[in-house]
Amino acid sequence: MAEHREFFYKRLHSLLGVIPIGIFLIQHLVVNHFAVYGEESFNQAAGFMHELPFRLLLEILVIYLPILFHAILGIYIVLTGTGNTTRYGYFRNWMYLLQRITGIITFVFIAWHVWETRVQIGLGNADLDYNLMENILSNPFMFWFYILGVISTTFHFANGLWSFLVSWGFTQSPKSQKVATYATLIVFLGLSYVGVRALIQFAYGV
């Protein structure tokens, strides 16, 4: 029973990491990337998302609760799991370790980002627009904190996508898992570029 429960939790954990969290991550990075095309483009894209019907309810149900549940479930799996040293090779065990480290960094980063761009502006009179992100990222410490946060988040998602494909039976053979490794590497590099490029635009205007 314990093994079946652990298997179920791992599948649920990986599913939440892709749907809805992963889908939201991609959407969020794409909206931020509009900054590259100018302040007006970003403000229009961010404004469109901000004016969605039932936005707060959607954020709670589709973003905040799944992320919180994903994080709690991840901690539970780490504390109760038996590891994967016998199932996967040396490279995958490094990915397993990095997945846990980036998970912690990502959770801290998301919590701070939500506080800075949702909670604080809700308590004050600031708008969630280009100028807000420009002011945040003009601080060198915050710029590098966001760089670390974005790269950790994209790695965590891309490597988690690999685990999702294995957990849900899409990639069972060594060959298919190798192909998935290269595919998720492309996902990681592509999303990292999209995210970091927007941060550079906000911080330096280039």
C-alpha atoms as a PDB file:
ATOM      1  CA  MET A   1       0.000   0.000   0.000  1.00  0.00           C
ATOM      2  CA  ALA A   2       2.826   2.415   0.868  1.00  0.00           C
ATOM      3  CA  GLU A   3       4.481   1.832  -2.516  1.00  0.00           C
ATOM      4  CA  HIS A   4       1.205   2.409  -4.368  1.00  0.00           C
ATOM      5  CA  ARG A   5       0.577   5.593  -2.389  1.00  0.00           C
ATOM      6  CA  GLU A   6       4.089   6.880  -3.131  1.00  0.00           C
ATOM      7  CA  PHE A   7       3.623   6.074  -6.824  1.00  0.00           C
ATOM      8  CA  PHE A   8       0.304   7.937  -6.882  1.00  0.00           C
ATOM      9  CA  TYR A   9       1.776  10.990  -5.139  1.00  0.00           C
ATOM     10  CA  LYS A  10       4.710  11.112  -7.558  1.00  0.00           C
ATOM     11  CA  ARG A  11       2.404  10.974 -10.570  1.00  0.00           C
ATOM     12  CA  LEU A  12       0.151  13.669  -9.117  1.00  0.00           C
ATOM     13  CA  HIS A  13       3.173  15.793  -8.254  1.00  0.00           C
ATOM     14  CA  SER A  14       4.572  15.546 -11.785  1.00  0.00           C
ATOM     15  CA  LEU A  15       1.148  16.218 -13.327  1.00  0.00           C
ATOM     16  CA  LEU A  16       0.683  19.423 -11.329  1.00  0.00           C
ATOM     17  CA  GLY A  17       4.154  20.548 -12.388  1.00  0.00           C
ATOM     18  CA  VAL A  18       3.073  20.400 -16.028  1.00  0.00           C
ATOM     19  CA  ILE A  19      -0.662  21.108 -15.796  1.00  0.00           C
ATOM     20  CA  PRO A  20      -1.463  23.778 -14.737  1.00  0.00           C
ATOM     21  CA  ILE A  21       1.826  25.152 -13.343  1.00  0.00           C
ATOM     22  CA  GLY A  22       3.975  24.541 -16.415  1.00  0.00           C
ATOM     23  CA  ILE A  23       1.376  25.985 -18.766  1.00  0.00           C
ATOM     24  CA  PHE A  24       1.107  29.099 -16.613  1.00  0.00           C
ATOM     25  CA  LEU A  25       4.905  29.443 -16.533  1.00  0.00           C
ATOM     26  CA  ILE A  26       5.099  29.453 -20.330  1.00  0.00           C
ATOM     27  CA  GLN A  27       2.255  31.958 -20.589  1.00  0.00           C
ATOM     28  CA  HIS A  28       3.848  34.219 -17.961  1.00  0.00           C
ATOM     29  CA  LEU A  29       7.257  34.193 -19.662  1.00  0.00           C
ATOM     30  CA  VAL A  30       5.681  34.941 -23.041  1.00  0.00           C
ATOM     31  CA  VAL A  31       3.765  37.918 -21.615  1.00  0.00           C
ATOM     32  CA  ASN A  32       6.967  39.226 -19.995  1.00  0.00           C
ATOM     33  CA  HIS A  33       8.803  38.827 -23.300  1.00  0.00           C
ATOM     34  CA  PHE A  34       6.533  41.481 -24.809  1.00  0.00           C
ATOM     35  CA  ALA A  35       8.774  43.943 -22.947  1.00  0.00           C
ATOM     36  CA  VAL A  36      11.395  43.321 -25.638  1.00  0.00           C
ATOM     37  CA  TYR A  37       9.079  45.011 -28.143  1.00  0.00           C
ATOM     38  CA  GLY A  38       8.660  48.107 -26.016  1.00  0.00           C
ATOM     39  CA  GLU A  39       6.946  49.446 -22.923  1.00  0.00           C
ATOM     40  CA  GLU A  40       3.570  49.825 -24.612  1.00  0.00           C
ATOM     41  CA  SER A  41       3.577  46.232 -25.886  1.00  0.00           C
ATOM     42  CA  PHE A  42       4.279  44.855 -22.409  1.00  0.00           C
ATOM     43  CA  ASN A  43       1.691  47.081 -20.734  1.00  0.00           C
ATOM     44  CA  GLN A  44      -0.960  45.975 -23.230  1.00  0.00           C
ATOM     45  CA  ALA A  45      -0.138  42.283 -22.718  1.00  0.00           C
ATOM     46  CA  ALA A  46       0.006  42.603 -18.929  1.00  0.00           C
ATOM     47  CA  GLY A  47      -3.155  44.712 -18.934  1.00  0.00           C
ATOM     48  CA  PHE A  48      -5.011  42.078 -20.947  1.00  0.00           C
ATOM     49  CA  MET A  49      -4.082  39.387 -18.412  1.00  0.00           C
ATOM     50  CA  HIS A  50      -4.937  41.693 -15.515  1.00  0.00           C
ATOM     51  CA  GLU A  51      -8.410  42.401 -16.895  1.00  0.00           C
ATOM     52  CA  LEU A  52      -9.394  38.756 -17.411  1.00  0.00           C
ATOM     53  CA  PRO A  53     -12.789  37.910 -15.866  1.00  0.00           C
ATOM     54  CA  PHE A  54     -12.531  36.281 -12.418  1.00  0.00           C
ATOM     55  CA  ARG A  55      -8.749  36.876 -12.507  1.00  0.00           C
ATOM     56  CA  LEU A  56      -8.231  36.562  -8.754  1.00  0.00           C
ATOM     57  CA  LEU A  57     -10.257  33.347  -8.554  1.00  0.00           C
ATOM     58  CA  LEU A  58      -8.340  31.905 -11.522  1.00  0.00           C
ATOM     59  CA  GLU A  59      -5.018  32.848  -9.948  1.00  0.00           C
ATOM     60  CA  ILE A  60      -5.940  31.162  -6.673  1.00  0.00           C
ATOM     61  CA  LEU A  61      -7.315  27.969  -8.248  1.00  0.00           C
ATOM     62  CA  VAL A  62      -4.941  27.605 -11.200  1.00  0.00           C
ATOM     63  CA  ILE A  63      -1.719  29.112  -9.851  1.00  0.00           C
ATOM     64  CA  TYR A  64      -1.357  29.634  -6.111  1.00  0.00           C
ATOM     65  CA  LEU A  65      -3.053  26.504  -4.756  1.00  0.00           C
ATOM     66  CA  PRO A  66      -1.434  24.119  -7.301  1.00  0.00           C
ATOM     67  CA  ILE A  67       2.012  25.632  -6.630  1.00  0.00           C
ATOM     68  CA  LEU A  68       1.538  25.359  -2.866  1.00  0.00           C
ATOM     69  CA  PHE A  69       0.254  21.792  -3.133  1.00  0.00           C
ATOM     70  CA  HIS A  70       3.074  20.891  -5.553  1.00  0.00           C
ATOM     71  CA  ALA A  71       5.643  22.278  -3.089  1.00  0.00           C
ATOM     72  CA  ILE A  72       4.166  20.482  -0.061  1.00  0.00           C
ATOM     73  CA  LEU A  73       3.874  17.231  -1.995  1.00  0.00           C
ATOM     74  CA  GLY A  74       7.456  17.627  -3.212  1.00  0.00           C
ATOM     75  CA  ILE A  75       8.717  18.000   0.358  1.00  0.00           C
ATOM     76  CA  TYR A  76       6.739  14.926   1.380  1.00  0.00           C
ATOM     77  CA  ILE A  77       8.184  12.871  -1.480  1.00  0.00           C
ATOM     78  CA  VAL A  78      11.733  13.928  -0.636  1.00  0.00           C
ATOM     79  CA  LEU A  79      11.316  13.112   3.062  1.00  0.00           C
ATOM     80  CA  THR A  80       9.606   9.760   2.537  1.00  0.00           C
ATOM     81  CA  GLY A  81      11.194   8.629  -0.738  1.00  0.00           C
ATOM     82  CA  THR A  82      13.875   5.999  -1.042  1.00  0.00           C
ATOM     83  CA  GLY A  83      15.864   7.791  -3.755  1.00  0.00           C
ATOM     84  CA  ASN A  84      16.580   6.661  -7.287  1.00  0.00           C
ATOM     85  CA  THR A  85      20.209   5.589  -7.213  1.00  0.00           C
ATOM     86  CA  THR A  86      19.440   2.067  -8.415  1.00  0.00           C
ATOM     87  CA  ARG A  87      16.950   3.068 -11.100  1.00  0.00           C
ATOM     88  CA  TYR A  88      18.838   5.783 -12.941  1.00  0.00           C
ATOM     89  CA  GLY A  89      22.440   6.395 -13.874  1.00  0.00           C
ATOM     90  CA  TYR A  90      24.958   8.944 -12.652  1.00  0.00           C
ATOM     91  CA  PHE A  91      23.677  11.820 -14.819  1.00  0.00           C
ATOM     92  CA  ARG A  92      20.063  11.349 -13.777  1.00  0.00           C
ATOM     93  CA  ASN A  93      21.019  11.312 -10.117  1.00  0.00           C
ATOM     94  CA  TRP A  94      22.632  14.721 -10.574  1.00  0.00           C
ATOM     95  CA  MET A  95      19.423  15.892 -12.224  1.00  0.00           C
ATOM     96  CA  TYR A  96      17.494  14.454  -9.275  1.00  0.00           C
ATOM     97  CA  LEU A  97      19.616  16.514  -6.868  1.00  0.00           C
ATOM     98  CA  LEU A  98      19.384  19.681  -8.964  1.00  0.00           C
ATOM     99  CA  GLN A  99      15.622  19.222  -9.198  1.00  0.00           C
ATOM    100  CA  ARG A 100      15.366  19.391  -5.417  1.00  0.00           C
ATOM    101  CA  ILE A 101      17.711  22.374  -5.107  1.00  0.00           C
ATOM    102  CA  THR A 102      15.981  24.359  -7.855  1.00  0.00           C
ATOM    103  CA  GLY A 103      12.628  23.460  -6.340  1.00  0.00           C
ATOM    104  CA  ILE A 104      13.581  25.274  -3.130  1.00  0.00           C
ATOM    105  CA  ILE A 105      15.006  28.259  -5.020  1.00  0.00           C
ATOM    106  CA  THR A 106      11.947  28.404  -7.267  1.00  0.00           C
ATOM    107  CA  PHE A 107       9.519  28.350  -4.348  1.00  0.00           C
ATOM    108  CA  VAL A 108      11.370  31.195  -2.578  1.00  0.00           C
ATOM    109  CA  PHE A 109      11.579  33.162  -5.830  1.00  0.00           C
ATOM    110  CA  ILE A 110       7.877  32.752  -6.658  1.00  0.00           C
ATOM    111  CA  ALA A 111       6.848  33.703  -3.111  1.00  0.00           C
ATOM    112  CA  TRP A 112       8.924  36.881  -3.303  1.00  0.00           C
ATOM    113  CA  HIS A 113       7.780  37.690  -6.843  1.00  0.00           C
ATOM    114  CA  VAL A 114       4.120  37.335  -5.862  1.00  0.00           C
ATOM    115  CA  TRP A 115       4.678  39.514  -2.808  1.00  0.00           C
ATOM    116  CA  GLU A 116       6.475  42.167  -4.836  1.00  0.00           C
ATOM    117  CA  THR A 117       4.198  42.264  -7.877  1.00  0.00           C
ATOM    118  CA  ARG A 118       0.823  41.251  -6.439  1.00  0.00           C
ATOM    119  CA  VAL A 119       0.538  41.778  -2.683  1.00  0.00           C
ATOM    120  CA  GLN A 120       2.507  45.019  -2.341  1.00  0.00           C
ATOM    121  CA  ILE A 121       0.855  46.757  -5.277  1.00  0.00           C
ATOM    122  CA  GLY A 122      -2.498  45.589  -3.964  1.00  0.00           C
ATOM    123  CA  LEU A 123      -1.759  47.330  -0.672  1.00  0.00           C
ATOM    124  CA  GLY A 124      -0.551  50.501  -2.380  1.00  0.00           C
ATOM    125  CA  ASN A 125      -1.305  52.520  -5.463  1.00  0.00           C
ATOM    126  CA  ALA A 126       1.272  51.060  -7.841  1.00  0.00           C
ATOM    127  CA  ASP A 127       0.314  49.463 -11.138  1.00  0.00           C
ATOM    128  CA  LEU A 128       1.631  46.176 -12.480  1.00  0.00           C
ATOM    129  CA  ASP A 129       3.309  47.647 -15.532  1.00  0.00           C
ATOM    130  CA  TYR A 130       6.640  48.107 -17.275  1.00  0.00           C
ATOM    131  CA  ASN A 131       7.779  50.821 -14.865  1.00  0.00           C
ATOM    132  CA  LEU A 132       7.245  48.583 -11.863  1.00  0.00           C
ATOM    133  CA  MET A 133       9.483  45.842 -13.256  1.00  0.00           C
ATOM    134  CA  GLU A 134      11.999  48.436 -14.443  1.00  0.00           C
ATOM    135  CA  ASN A 135      12.252  49.875 -10.932  1.00  0.00           C
ATOM    136  CA  ILE A 136      12.598  46.429  -9.352  1.00  0.00           C
ATOM    137  CA  LEU A 137      15.294  45.230 -11.741  1.00  0.00           C
ATOM    138  CA  SER A 138      17.293  48.462 -11.724  1.00  0.00           C
ATOM    139  CA  ASN A 139      18.664  47.183  -8.412  1.00  0.00           C
ATOM    140  CA  PRO A 140      21.662  44.929  -9.329  1.00  0.00           C
ATOM    141  CA  PHE A 141      20.948  42.536  -6.454  1.00  0.00           C
ATOM    142  CA  MET A 142      17.344  42.079  -7.519  1.00  0.00           C
ATOM    143  CA  PHE A 143      18.380  41.698 -11.142  1.00  0.00           C
ATOM    144  CA  TRP A 144      20.669  38.752 -10.335  1.00  0.00           C
ATOM    145  CA  PHE A 145      18.133  37.336  -7.884  1.00  0.00           C
ATOM    146  CA  TYR A 146      15.570  37.307 -10.706  1.00  0.00           C
ATOM    147  CA  ILE A 147      18.109  35.781 -13.102  1.00  0.00           C
ATOM    148  CA  LEU A 148      18.741  32.959 -10.622  1.00  0.00           C
ATOM    149  CA  GLY A 149      15.018  32.593  -9.973  1.00  0.00           C
ATOM    150  CA  VAL A 150      14.039  32.411 -13.632  1.00  0.00           C
ATOM    151  CA  ILE A 151      16.782  29.930 -14.552  1.00  0.00           C
ATOM    152  CA  SER A 152      15.962  27.756 -11.529  1.00  0.00           C
ATOM    153  CA  THR A 153      12.285  27.829 -12.452  1.00  0.00           C
ATOM    154  CA  THR A 154      12.835  26.920 -16.111  1.00  0.00           C
ATOM    155  CA  PHE A 155      15.238  24.127 -15.172  1.00  0.00           C
ATOM    156  CA  HIS A 156      12.841  22.778 -12.567  1.00  0.00           C
ATOM    157  CA  PHE A 157      10.026  22.762 -15.102  1.00  0.00           C
ATOM    158  CA  ALA A 158      12.065  21.238 -17.953  1.00  0.00           C
ATOM    159  CA  ASN A 159      13.596  18.500 -15.801  1.00  0.00           C
ATOM    160  CA  GLY A 160      10.215  17.910 -14.180  1.00  0.00           C
ATOM    161  CA  LEU A 161       8.756  17.509 -17.655  1.00  0.00           C
ATOM    162  CA  TRP A 162      11.239  14.665 -18.236  1.00  0.00           C
ATOM    163  CA  SER A 163      10.084  13.016 -14.995  1.00  0.00           C
ATOM    164  CA  PHE A 164       6.453  13.536 -16.007  1.00  0.00           C
ATOM    165  CA  LEU A 165       7.022  11.669 -19.285  1.00  0.00           C
ATOM    166  CA  VAL A 166       8.580   8.764 -17.395  1.00  0.00           C
ATOM    167  CA  SER A 167       6.050   8.694 -14.543  1.00  0.00           C
ATOM    168  CA  TRP A 168       3.089   8.697 -16.906  1.00  0.00           C
ATOM    169  CA  GLY A 169       4.526   5.998 -19.159  1.00  0.00           C
ATOM    170  CA  PHE A 170       5.279   8.095 -22.249  1.00  0.00           C
ATOM    171  CA  THR A 171       9.005   7.320 -22.214  1.00  0.00           C
ATOM    172  CA  GLN A 172       9.820   3.843 -20.946  1.00  0.00           C
ATOM    173  CA  SER A 173      12.728   2.702 -23.101  1.00  0.00           C
ATOM    174  CA  PRO A 174      16.274   4.050 -22.630  1.00  0.00           C
ATOM    175  CA  LYS A 175      16.176   5.442 -26.176  1.00  0.00           C
ATOM    176  CA  SER A 176      12.957   7.371 -25.630  1.00  0.00           C
ATOM    177  CA  GLN A 177      14.276   8.735 -22.336  1.00  0.00           C
ATOM    178  CA  LYS A 178      17.453   9.889 -24.085  1.00  0.00           C
ATOM    179  CA  VAL A 179      15.375  11.678 -26.726  1.00  0.00           C
ATOM    180  CA  ALA A 180      13.302  13.253 -23.965  1.00  0.00           C
ATOM    181  CA  THR A 181      16.502  14.460 -22.292  1.00  0.00           C
ATOM    182  CA  TYR A 182      17.512  16.390 -25.412  1.00  0.00           C
ATOM    183  CA  ALA A 183      13.968  17.670 -25.945  1.00  0.00           C
ATOM    184  CA  THR A 184      13.654  18.969 -22.391  1.00  0.00           C
ATOM    185  CA  LEU A 185      17.113  20.536 -22.669  1.00  0.00           C
ATOM    186  CA  ILE A 186      15.811  22.532 -25.639  1.00  0.00           C
ATOM    187  CA  VAL A 187      12.759  23.510 -23.570  1.00  0.00           C
ATOM    188  CA  PHE A 188      15.037  24.672 -20.748  1.00  0.00           C
ATOM    189  CA  LEU A 189      17.292  26.724 -23.025  1.00  0.00           C
ATOM    190  CA  GLY A 190      14.383  28.222 -24.959  1.00  0.00           C
ATOM    191  CA  LEU A 191      12.373  29.270 -21.896  1.00  0.00           C
ATOM    192  CA  SER A 192      15.508  30.538 -20.148  1.00  0.00           C
ATOM    193  CA  TYR A 193      16.274  32.757 -23.113  1.00  0.00           C
ATOM    194  CA  VAL A 194      12.729  34.132 -23.204  1.00  0.00           C
ATOM    195  CA  GLY A 195      12.767  34.851 -19.474  1.00  0.00           C
ATOM    196  CA  VAL A 196      16.290  36.263 -19.177  1.00  0.00           C
ATOM    197  CA  ARG A 197      15.903  38.387 -22.310  1.00  0.00           C
ATOM    198  CA  ALA A 198      12.883  40.120 -20.741  1.00  0.00           C
ATOM    199  CA  LEU A 199      14.806  40.743 -17.510  1.00  0.00           C
ATOM    200  CA  ILE A 200      17.664  42.373 -19.423  1.00  0.00           C
ATOM    201  CA  GLN A 201      15.159  44.586 -21.228  1.00  0.00           C
ATOM    202  CA  PHE A 202      13.534  45.687 -17.959  1.00  0.00           C
ATOM    203  CA  ALA A 203      16.885  46.309 -16.254  1.00  0.00           C
ATOM    204  CA  TYR A 204      18.919  47.896 -19.032  1.00  0.00           C
ATOM    205  CA  GLY A 205      16.466  48.785 -21.774  1.00  0.00           C
ATOM    206  CA  VAL A 206      18.276  46.715 -24.392  1.00  0.00           C
END
